[in-house]
Coordinates of C-alpha atoms and ligand atoms in Angstrom, one line a residue:
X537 CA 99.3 111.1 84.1
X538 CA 96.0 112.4 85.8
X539 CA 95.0 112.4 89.1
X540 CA 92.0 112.3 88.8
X541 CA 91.6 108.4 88.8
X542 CA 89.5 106.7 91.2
X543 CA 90.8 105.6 94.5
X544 CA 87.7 104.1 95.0
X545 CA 88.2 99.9 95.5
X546 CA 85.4 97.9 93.8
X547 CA 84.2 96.6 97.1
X548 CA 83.8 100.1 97.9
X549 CA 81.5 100.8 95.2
X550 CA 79.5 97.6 96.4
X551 CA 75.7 98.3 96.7
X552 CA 73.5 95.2 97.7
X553 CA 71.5 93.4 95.2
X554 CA 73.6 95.0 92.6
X555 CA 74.4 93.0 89.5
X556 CA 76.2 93.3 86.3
X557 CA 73.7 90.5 84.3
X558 CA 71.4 88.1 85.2
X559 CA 71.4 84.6 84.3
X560 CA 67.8 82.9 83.7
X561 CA 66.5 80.8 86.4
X562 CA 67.7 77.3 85.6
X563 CA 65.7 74.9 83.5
X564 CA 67.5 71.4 85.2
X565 CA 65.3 70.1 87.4
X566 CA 67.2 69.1 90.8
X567 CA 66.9 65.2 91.5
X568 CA 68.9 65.5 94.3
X569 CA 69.5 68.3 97.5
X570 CA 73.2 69.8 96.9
X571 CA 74.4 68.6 99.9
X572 CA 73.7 64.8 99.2
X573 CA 76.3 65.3 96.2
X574 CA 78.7 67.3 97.8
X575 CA 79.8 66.4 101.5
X576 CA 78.5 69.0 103.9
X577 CA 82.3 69.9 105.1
X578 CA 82.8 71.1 101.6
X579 CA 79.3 73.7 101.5
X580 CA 80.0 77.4 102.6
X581 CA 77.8 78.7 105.0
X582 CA 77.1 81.9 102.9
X583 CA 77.6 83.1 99.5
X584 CA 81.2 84.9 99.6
X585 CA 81.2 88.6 100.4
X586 CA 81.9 89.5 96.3
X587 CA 81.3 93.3 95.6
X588 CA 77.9 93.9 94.1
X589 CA 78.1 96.2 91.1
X590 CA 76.9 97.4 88.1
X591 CA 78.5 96.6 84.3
X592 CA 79.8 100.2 83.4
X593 CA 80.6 100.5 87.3
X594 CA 82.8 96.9 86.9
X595 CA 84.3 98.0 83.5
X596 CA 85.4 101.8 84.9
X597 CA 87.4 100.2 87.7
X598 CA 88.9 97.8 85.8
X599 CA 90.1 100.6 82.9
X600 CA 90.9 103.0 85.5
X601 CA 93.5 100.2 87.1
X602 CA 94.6 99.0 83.9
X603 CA 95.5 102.7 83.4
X604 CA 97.3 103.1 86.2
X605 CA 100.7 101.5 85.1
X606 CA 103.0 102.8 82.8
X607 CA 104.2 101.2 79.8
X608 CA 105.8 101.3 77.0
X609 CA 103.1 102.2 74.9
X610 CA 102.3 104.8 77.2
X611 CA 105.7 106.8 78.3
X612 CA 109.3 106.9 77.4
X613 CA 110.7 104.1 79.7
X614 CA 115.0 104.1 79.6
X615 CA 115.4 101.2 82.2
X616 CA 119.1 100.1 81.7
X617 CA 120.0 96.9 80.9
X618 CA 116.1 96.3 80.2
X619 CA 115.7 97.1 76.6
X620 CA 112.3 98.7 76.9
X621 CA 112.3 99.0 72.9
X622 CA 109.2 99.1 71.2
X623 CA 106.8 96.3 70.8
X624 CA 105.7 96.1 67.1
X625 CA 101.9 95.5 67.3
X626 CA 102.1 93.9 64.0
X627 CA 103.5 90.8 65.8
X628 CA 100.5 90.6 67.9
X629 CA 98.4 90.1 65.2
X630 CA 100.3 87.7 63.4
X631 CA 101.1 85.4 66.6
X632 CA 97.0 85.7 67.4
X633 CA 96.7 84.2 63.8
X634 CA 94.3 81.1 64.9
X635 CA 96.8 78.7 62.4
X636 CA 99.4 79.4 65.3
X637 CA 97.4 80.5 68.3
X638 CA 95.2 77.4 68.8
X639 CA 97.7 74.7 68.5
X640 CA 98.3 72.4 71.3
X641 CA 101.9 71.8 72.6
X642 CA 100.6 67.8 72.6
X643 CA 99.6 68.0 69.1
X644 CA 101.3 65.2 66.7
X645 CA 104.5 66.8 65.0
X646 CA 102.6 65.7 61.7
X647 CA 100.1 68.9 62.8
X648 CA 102.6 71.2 63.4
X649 CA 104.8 71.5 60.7
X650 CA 104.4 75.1 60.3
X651 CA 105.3 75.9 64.0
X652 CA 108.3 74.0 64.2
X653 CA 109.5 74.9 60.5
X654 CA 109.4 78.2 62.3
X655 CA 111.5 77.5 66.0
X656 CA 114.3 75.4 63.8
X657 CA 114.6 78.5 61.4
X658 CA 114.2 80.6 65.3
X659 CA 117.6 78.3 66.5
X660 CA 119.3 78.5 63.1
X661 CA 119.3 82.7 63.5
X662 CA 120.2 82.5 66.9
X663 CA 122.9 80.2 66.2
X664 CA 124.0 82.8 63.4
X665 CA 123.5 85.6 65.3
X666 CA 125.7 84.7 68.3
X667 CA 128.1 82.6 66.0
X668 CA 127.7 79.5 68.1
X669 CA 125.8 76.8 66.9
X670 CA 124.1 74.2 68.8
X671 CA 120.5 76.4 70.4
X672 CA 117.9 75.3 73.1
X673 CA 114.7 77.6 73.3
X674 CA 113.4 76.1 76.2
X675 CA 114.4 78.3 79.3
X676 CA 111.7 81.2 79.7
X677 CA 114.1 83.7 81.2
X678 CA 117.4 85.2 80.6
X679 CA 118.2 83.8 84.4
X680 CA 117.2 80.7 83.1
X681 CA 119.2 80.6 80.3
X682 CA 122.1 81.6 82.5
X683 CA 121.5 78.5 85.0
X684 CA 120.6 75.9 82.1
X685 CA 123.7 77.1 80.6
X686 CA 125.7 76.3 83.8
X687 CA 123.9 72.8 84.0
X688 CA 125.5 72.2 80.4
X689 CA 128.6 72.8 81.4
X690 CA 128.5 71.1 84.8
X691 CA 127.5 68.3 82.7
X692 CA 130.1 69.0 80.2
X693 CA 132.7 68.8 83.2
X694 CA 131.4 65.8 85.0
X695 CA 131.6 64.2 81.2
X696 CA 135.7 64.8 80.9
X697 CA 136.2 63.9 84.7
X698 CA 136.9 67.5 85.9
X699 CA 134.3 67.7 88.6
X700 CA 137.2 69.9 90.3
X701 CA 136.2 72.9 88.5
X702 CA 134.0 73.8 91.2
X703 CA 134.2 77.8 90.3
X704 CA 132.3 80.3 88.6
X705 CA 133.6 83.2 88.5
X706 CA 132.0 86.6 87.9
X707 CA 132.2 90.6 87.6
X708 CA 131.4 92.9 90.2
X709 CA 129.4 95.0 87.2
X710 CA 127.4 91.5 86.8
X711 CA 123.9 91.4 86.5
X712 CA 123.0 89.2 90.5
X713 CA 121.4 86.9 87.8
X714 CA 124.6 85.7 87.5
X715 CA 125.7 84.6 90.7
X716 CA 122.5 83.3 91.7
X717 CA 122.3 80.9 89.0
X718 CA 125.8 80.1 89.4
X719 CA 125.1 79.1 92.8
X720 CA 121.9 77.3 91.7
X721 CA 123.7 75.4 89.8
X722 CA 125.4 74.2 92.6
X723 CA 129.1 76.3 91.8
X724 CA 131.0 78.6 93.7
X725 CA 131.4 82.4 92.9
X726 CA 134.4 84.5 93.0
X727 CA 133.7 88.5 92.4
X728 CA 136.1 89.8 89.9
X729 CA 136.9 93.2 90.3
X730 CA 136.5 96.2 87.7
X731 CA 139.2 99.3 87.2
X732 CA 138.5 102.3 87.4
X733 CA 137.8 102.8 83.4
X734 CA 134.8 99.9 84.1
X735 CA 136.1 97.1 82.8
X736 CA 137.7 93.6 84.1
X737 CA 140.1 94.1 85.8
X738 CA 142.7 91.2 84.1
X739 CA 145.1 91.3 87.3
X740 CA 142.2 90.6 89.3
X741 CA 141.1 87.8 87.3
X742 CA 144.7 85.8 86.7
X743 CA 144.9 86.0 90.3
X744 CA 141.5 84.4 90.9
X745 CA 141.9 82.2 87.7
X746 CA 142.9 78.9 88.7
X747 CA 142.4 74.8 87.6
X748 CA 139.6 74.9 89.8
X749 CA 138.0 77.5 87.9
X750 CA 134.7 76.3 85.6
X751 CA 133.4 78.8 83.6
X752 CA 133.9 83.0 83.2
X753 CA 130.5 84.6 83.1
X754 CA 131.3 87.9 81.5
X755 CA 128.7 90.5 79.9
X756 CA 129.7 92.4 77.1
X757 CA 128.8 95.3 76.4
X758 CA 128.7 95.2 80.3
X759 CA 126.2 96.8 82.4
X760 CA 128.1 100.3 82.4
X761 CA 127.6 100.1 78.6
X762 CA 131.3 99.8 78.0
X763 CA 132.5 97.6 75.8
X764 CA 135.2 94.6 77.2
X765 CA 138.1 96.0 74.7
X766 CA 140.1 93.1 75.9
X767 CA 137.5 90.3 75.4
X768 CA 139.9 88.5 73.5
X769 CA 142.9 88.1 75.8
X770 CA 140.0 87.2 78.5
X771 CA 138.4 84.4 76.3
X772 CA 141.9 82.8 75.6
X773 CA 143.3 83.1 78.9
X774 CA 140.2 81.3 80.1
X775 CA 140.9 78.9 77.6
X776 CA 144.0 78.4 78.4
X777 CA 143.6 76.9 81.5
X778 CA 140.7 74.6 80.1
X779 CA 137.8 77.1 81.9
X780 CA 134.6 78.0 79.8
X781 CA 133.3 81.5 78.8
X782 CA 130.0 82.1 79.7
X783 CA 128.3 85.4 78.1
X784 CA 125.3 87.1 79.7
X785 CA 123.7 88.5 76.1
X786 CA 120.8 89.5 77.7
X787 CA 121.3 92.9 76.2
X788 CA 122.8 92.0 72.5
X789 CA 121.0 95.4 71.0
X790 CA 124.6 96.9 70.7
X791 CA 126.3 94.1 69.0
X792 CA 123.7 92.4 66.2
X793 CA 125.5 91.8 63.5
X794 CA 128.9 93.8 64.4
X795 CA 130.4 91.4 66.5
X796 CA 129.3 88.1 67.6
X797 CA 130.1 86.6 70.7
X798 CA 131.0 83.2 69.1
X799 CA 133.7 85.2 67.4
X800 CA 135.4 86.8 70.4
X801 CA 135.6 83.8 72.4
X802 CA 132.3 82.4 74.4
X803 CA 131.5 79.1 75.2
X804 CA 127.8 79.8 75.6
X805 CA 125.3 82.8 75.8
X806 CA 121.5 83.6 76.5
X807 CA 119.5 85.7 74.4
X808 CA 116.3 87.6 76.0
X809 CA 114.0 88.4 73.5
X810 CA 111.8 89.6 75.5
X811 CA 114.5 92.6 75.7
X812 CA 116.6 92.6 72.5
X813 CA 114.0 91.2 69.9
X814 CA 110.8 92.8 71.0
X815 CA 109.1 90.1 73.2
X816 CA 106.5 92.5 75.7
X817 CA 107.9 92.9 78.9
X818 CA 107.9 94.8 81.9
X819 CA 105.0 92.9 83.8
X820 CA 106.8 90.3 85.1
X821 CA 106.9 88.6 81.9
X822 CA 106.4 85.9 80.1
X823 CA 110.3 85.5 79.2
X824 CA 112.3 84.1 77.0
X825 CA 115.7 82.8 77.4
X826 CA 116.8 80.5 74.5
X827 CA 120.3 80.0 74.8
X828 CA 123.2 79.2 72.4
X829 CA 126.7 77.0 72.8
X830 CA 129.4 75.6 70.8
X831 CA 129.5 72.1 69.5
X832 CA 131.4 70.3 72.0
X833 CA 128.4 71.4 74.3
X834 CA 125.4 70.9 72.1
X835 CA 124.9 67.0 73.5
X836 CA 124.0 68.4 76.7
X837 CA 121.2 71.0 75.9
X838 CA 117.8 70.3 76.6
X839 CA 116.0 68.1 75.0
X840 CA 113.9 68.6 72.8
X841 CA 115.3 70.4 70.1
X842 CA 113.7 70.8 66.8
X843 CA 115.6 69.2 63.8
X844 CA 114.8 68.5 59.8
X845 CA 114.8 65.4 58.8
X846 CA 114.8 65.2 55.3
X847 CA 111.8 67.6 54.3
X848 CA 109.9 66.9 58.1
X849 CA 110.6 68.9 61.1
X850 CA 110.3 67.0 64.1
X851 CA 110.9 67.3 67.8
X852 CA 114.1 65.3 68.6
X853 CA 114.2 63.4 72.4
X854 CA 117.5 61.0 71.7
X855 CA 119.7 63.0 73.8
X856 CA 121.1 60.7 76.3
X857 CA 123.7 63.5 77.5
X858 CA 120.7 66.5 78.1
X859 CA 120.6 68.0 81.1
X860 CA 117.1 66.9 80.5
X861 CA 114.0 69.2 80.3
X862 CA 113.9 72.8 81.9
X863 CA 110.8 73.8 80.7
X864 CA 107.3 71.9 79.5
X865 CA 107.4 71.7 76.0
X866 CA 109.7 73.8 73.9
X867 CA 109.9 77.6 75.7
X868 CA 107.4 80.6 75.6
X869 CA 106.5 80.3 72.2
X870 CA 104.4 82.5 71.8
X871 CA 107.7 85.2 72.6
X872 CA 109.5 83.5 70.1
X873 CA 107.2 83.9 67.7
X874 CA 107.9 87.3 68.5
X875 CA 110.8 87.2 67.8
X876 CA 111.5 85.7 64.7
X877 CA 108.7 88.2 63.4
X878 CA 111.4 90.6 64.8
X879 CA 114.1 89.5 63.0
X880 CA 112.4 88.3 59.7
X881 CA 111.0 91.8 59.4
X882 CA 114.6 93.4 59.8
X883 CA 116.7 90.9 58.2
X884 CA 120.7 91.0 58.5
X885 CA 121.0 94.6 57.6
X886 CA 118.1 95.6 59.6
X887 CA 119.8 94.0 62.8
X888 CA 122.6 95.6 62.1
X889 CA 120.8 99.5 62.0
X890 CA 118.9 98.5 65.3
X891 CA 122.0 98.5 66.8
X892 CA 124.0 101.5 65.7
X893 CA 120.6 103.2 66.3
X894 CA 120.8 102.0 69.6
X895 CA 124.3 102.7 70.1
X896 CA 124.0 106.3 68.5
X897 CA 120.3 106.9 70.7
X898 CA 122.5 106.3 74.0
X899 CA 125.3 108.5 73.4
X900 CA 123.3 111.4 71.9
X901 CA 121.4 110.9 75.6
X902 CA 124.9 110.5 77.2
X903 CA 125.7 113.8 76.1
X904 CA 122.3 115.5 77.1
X905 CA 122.7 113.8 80.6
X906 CA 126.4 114.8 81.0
X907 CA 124.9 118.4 80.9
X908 CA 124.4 118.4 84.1
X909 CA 124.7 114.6 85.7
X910 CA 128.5 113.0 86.7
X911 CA 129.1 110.1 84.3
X912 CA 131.7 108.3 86.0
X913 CA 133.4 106.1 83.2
X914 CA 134.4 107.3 79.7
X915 CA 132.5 107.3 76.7
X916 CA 131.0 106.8 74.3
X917 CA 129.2 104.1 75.4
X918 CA 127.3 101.4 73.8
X919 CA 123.4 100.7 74.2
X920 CA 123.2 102.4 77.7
X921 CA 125.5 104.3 80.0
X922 CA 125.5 104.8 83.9
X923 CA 125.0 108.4 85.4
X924 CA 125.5 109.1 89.1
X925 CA 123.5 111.3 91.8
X926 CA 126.3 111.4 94.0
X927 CA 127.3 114.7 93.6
X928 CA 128.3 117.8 96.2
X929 CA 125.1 119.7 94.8
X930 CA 122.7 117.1 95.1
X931 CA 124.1 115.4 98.2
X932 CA 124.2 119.4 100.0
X933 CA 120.4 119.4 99.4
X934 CA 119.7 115.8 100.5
X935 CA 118.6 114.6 97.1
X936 CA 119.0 110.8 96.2
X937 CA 118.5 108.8 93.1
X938 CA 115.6 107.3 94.1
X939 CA 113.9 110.9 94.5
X940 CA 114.8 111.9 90.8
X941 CA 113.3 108.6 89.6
X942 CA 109.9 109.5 92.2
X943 CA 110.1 112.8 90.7
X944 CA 110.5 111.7 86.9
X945 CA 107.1 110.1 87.2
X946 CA 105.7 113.7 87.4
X947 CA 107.3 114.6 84.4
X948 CA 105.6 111.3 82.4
X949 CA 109.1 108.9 82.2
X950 CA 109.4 105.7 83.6
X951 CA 112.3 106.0 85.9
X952 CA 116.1 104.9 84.8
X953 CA 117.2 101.2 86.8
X954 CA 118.8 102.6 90.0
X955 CA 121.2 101.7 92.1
X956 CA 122.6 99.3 89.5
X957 CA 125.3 98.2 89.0
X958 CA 126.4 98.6 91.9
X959 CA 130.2 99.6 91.2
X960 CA 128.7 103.0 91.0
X961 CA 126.8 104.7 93.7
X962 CA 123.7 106.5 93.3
X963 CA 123.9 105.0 89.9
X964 CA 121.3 105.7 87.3
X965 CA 121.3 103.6 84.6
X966 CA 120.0 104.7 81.0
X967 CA 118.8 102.6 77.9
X968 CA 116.9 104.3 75.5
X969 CA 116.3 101.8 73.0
X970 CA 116.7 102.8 69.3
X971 CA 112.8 103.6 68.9
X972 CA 112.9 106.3 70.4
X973 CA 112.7 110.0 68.8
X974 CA 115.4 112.8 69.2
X975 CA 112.7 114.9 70.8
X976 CA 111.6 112.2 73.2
X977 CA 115.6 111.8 74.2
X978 CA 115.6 115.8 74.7
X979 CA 112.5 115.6 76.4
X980 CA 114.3 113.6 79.2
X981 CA 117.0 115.2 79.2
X982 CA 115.4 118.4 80.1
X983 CA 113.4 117.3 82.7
X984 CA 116.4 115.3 84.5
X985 CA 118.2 118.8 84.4
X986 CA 115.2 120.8 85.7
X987 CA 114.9 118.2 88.6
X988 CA 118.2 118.7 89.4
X989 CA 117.6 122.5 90.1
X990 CA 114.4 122.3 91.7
X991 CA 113.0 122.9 95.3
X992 CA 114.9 120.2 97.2
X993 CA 111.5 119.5 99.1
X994 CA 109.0 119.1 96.0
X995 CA 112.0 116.2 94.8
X996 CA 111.8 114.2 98.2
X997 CA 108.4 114.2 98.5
X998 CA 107.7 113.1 94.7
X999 CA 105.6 111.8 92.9
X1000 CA 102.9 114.0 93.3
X1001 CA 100.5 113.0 90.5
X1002 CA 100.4 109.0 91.7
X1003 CA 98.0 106.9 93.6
X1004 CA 100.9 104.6 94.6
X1005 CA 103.7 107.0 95.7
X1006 CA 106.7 105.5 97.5
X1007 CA 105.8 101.9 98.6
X1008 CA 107.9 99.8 100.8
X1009 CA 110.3 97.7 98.7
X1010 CA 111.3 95.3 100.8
X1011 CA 108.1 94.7 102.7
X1012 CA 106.3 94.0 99.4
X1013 CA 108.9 91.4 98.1
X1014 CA 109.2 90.0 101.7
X1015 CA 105.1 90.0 102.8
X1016 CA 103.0 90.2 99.4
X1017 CA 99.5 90.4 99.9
X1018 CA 98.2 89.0 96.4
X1019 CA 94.4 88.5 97.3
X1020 CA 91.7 90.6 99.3
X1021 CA 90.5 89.2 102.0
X1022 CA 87.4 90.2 103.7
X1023 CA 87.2 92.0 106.8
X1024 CA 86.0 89.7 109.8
Ligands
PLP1155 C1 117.6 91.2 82.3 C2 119.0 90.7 82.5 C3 119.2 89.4 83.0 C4 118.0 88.4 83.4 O1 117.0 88.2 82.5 P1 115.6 87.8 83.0 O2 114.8 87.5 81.8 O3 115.0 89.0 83.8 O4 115.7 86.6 83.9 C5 120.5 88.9 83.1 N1 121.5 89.7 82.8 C6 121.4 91.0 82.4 C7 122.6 91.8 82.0 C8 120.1 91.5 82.2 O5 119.9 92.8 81.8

């Protein structure tokens, strides 16, 4: 990172009469005055107050901003639970082909054979992949997935008479994904605690498990990177009293093709390919969510799904049970196009290498980290692991989290997710993706160990090479300003 950028706003750089082309004088002779075909309340006063700039003037101030952000194609970026894995640029080229690119979402299913031969093959390896059969690409977000999922088996319940099972219940590790759309979906959450080694705890949950309970919503690996090592007696004790398992697999890059959910017990899951199968990400999307069920479920996915019918792939509406559409048309496809580039590139065995890469990438990182950071739970961990900045030496100085993730933008990293999940404090949470090199991990490493013994001062007041330094959170979220306005 420079800082040497511009600070300079474009209306800033405005000089009167300034332009960046000209357009000929029009040829159209007028037949009637603007105002009698547009009603005079509708007529500005005055041209808006647009800056007035030159070409090379407009294009520097847009590269400058667009260089601004950091990226994956630009730093190292280990945001846990994220998945900030490479983005093959050979999938943008093939999803920009025109064949695919130009269709229209209303086109007759006759036109688009070769777009929906490709989402059925997309559902058939997600249904392998998670070992559960019946998929719906629609929702456009792992959260989405999550709350379609919900509606499925609210549906599912109201369907066998058990509109008692008015409970979700959910992990203190959880992602707040989870009981947000539990809630959304018109549910009631119950926290479930975690021991101390991370996991469920399964006291906890028998006590909270009841007849009343709906559906389990469990991530595994969880967000500590720890694997559920009794996923098994959770799934059939859920199942036991008639309850659904619900698994957030918005982070499946440890498990492809080691383990499949379907076989240790869920009900349903999400995918997000925009994290595990290479859909960009980062900017606040687009997502994609496509979620996966057993067969007693499938009547009440979203509809459409794609199905063959005979040598024809068509979209298929007779669905009288759906929970109905969650998204126009059939999902972001152009981030499932992604991914099923993803996985056709990588095929079974390649799946299965992205994930011990994965795996192996976080605990040779774990061990770097552990150098000199607190790592609360055991290891080894899966994709990602959880570090803490809550120790004597960094609290005696008055150095948080947050100030090791300002002052890792100095360095040239994107900072870890912080203070997440929340059943750690000062947590720092690390996924380094399997794309990333040995020296890129040491890299990291090194400069989250020289942080820690640096001037306590230099830390709090970081990041020193930024425009935008240490903005206020809340106030953003809560008052966006998302257009200039001029000055009166
Ligand atoms: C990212 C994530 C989600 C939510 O996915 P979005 O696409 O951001 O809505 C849910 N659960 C976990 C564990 C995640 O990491």
């Amino acid at each position: 990172m420079n800082n040497t950028q511009s600070t300079e706003l474009i209306f800033e750089l405005s000089k009167s009469g300034r332009r960046c082309h000209r357009l000929p004088a029009c040829d159209v002779p007028a037949t009637k005055p603007l105002s009698a075909l547009i009603p005079q309340a509708h007529l500005a006063d005055a041209p808006p107050p647009l800056p007035e700039v030159g070409e090379i003037d407009l294009i520097r101030h847009y590269t400058n901003l667009s260089a601004r952000n950091m990226s994956i194609d630009t730093n190292f970026y280990p945001l846990g639970s994220c998945t900030m894995k490479y983005n093959p640029k050979r999938h943008e080229r093939l999803a920009a082909l025109p064949g695919f690119a130009n269709l229209h979402p209303l086109q007759h299913d006759d036109t688009t054979q070769g777009m929906l031969e490709l989402l059925f093959e997309m559902q058939q390896f997600l249904a392998e992949i998670s070992g559960l059969p019946a998929v719906s690409l629609q929702p456009a977000a792992g959260a989405q997935g999550e709350l379609t999922a919900l509606y499925v088996a609210a549906a599912y319940f109201r369907d066998k008479g058990q509109t008692h099972r008015r409970k979700v219940l959910v992990p203190d590790s959880a992602h707040g994904t989870n009981p947000a759309s539990a809630a959304l979906a018109g549910f009631e959450t119950v926290t479930v605690k975690s021991g101390p080694d991370g996991l469920v705890d399964l006291n906890d949950l028998k006590a909270k498990l009841g007849d009343d309970t709906g559906v389990f919503m469990i991530t595994n690996p969880n967000t500590l990177g720890l694997f559920e090592t009794q996923i098994k007696t959770i799934t059939d004790l859920l199942h036991s009293k008639g309850a659904l398992v619900y698994l957030d697999g918005a982070n499946m890059n440890a498990i492809l093709g080691i383990t499949r959910p379907g076989d240790f017990g869920a009900d349903m899951q999400h995918y997000n390919v925009h994290k595990t199968f290479t859909g960009p990400h980062g900017g606040g999307g687009p997502g994609s969510g496509p979620i996966a069920v057993r067969d007693f479920l499938a009547p009440y996915l979203p509809a459409p799904t794609v199905v063959k019918d005979g040598a024809k792939y068509k979209l298929n509406f007779d669905a009288p049970k759906s929970v109905g559409r969650v998204r126009s048309f059939f999902g972001n496809v152009g981030i499932l196009f992604r991914g099923y580039c993803y996985i056709r590139t990588l095929g079974p065995d390649g799946l299965k290498e992205v994930s011990q890469q994965a795996v192996l990438n976080a605990n040779y990182l774990r061990a770097r980290v552990a150098e000199g950071f607190t790592i609360p739970h055991p290891g080894p961990c899966m994709h990602e692991f959880v570090a803490t900045a809550r120790m004597p030496e960094l609290r005696e100085r008055k150095i948080t989290a947050k100030d090791i993730c300002k002052r890792l933008l100095d360095f040239g990293f994107h900072a870890p997710t912080v203070y997440f999940p929340m059943v750690v404090a000062e947590a720092l949470m690390m996924e380094p993706t399997e794309t990333e090199s040995k020296e890129t991990l040491d890299a990291f490493a090194d400069a989250l160990l020289k942080i820690k013994a640096e001037d306590p001062e230099v830390v709090r007041t970081a990041p020193h090479t930024h425009i935008v330094t240490r903005p206020d959170e809340v106030k953003a979220a809560k008052e966006p300003i998302l257009r200039w306005t001029p000055e009166k």
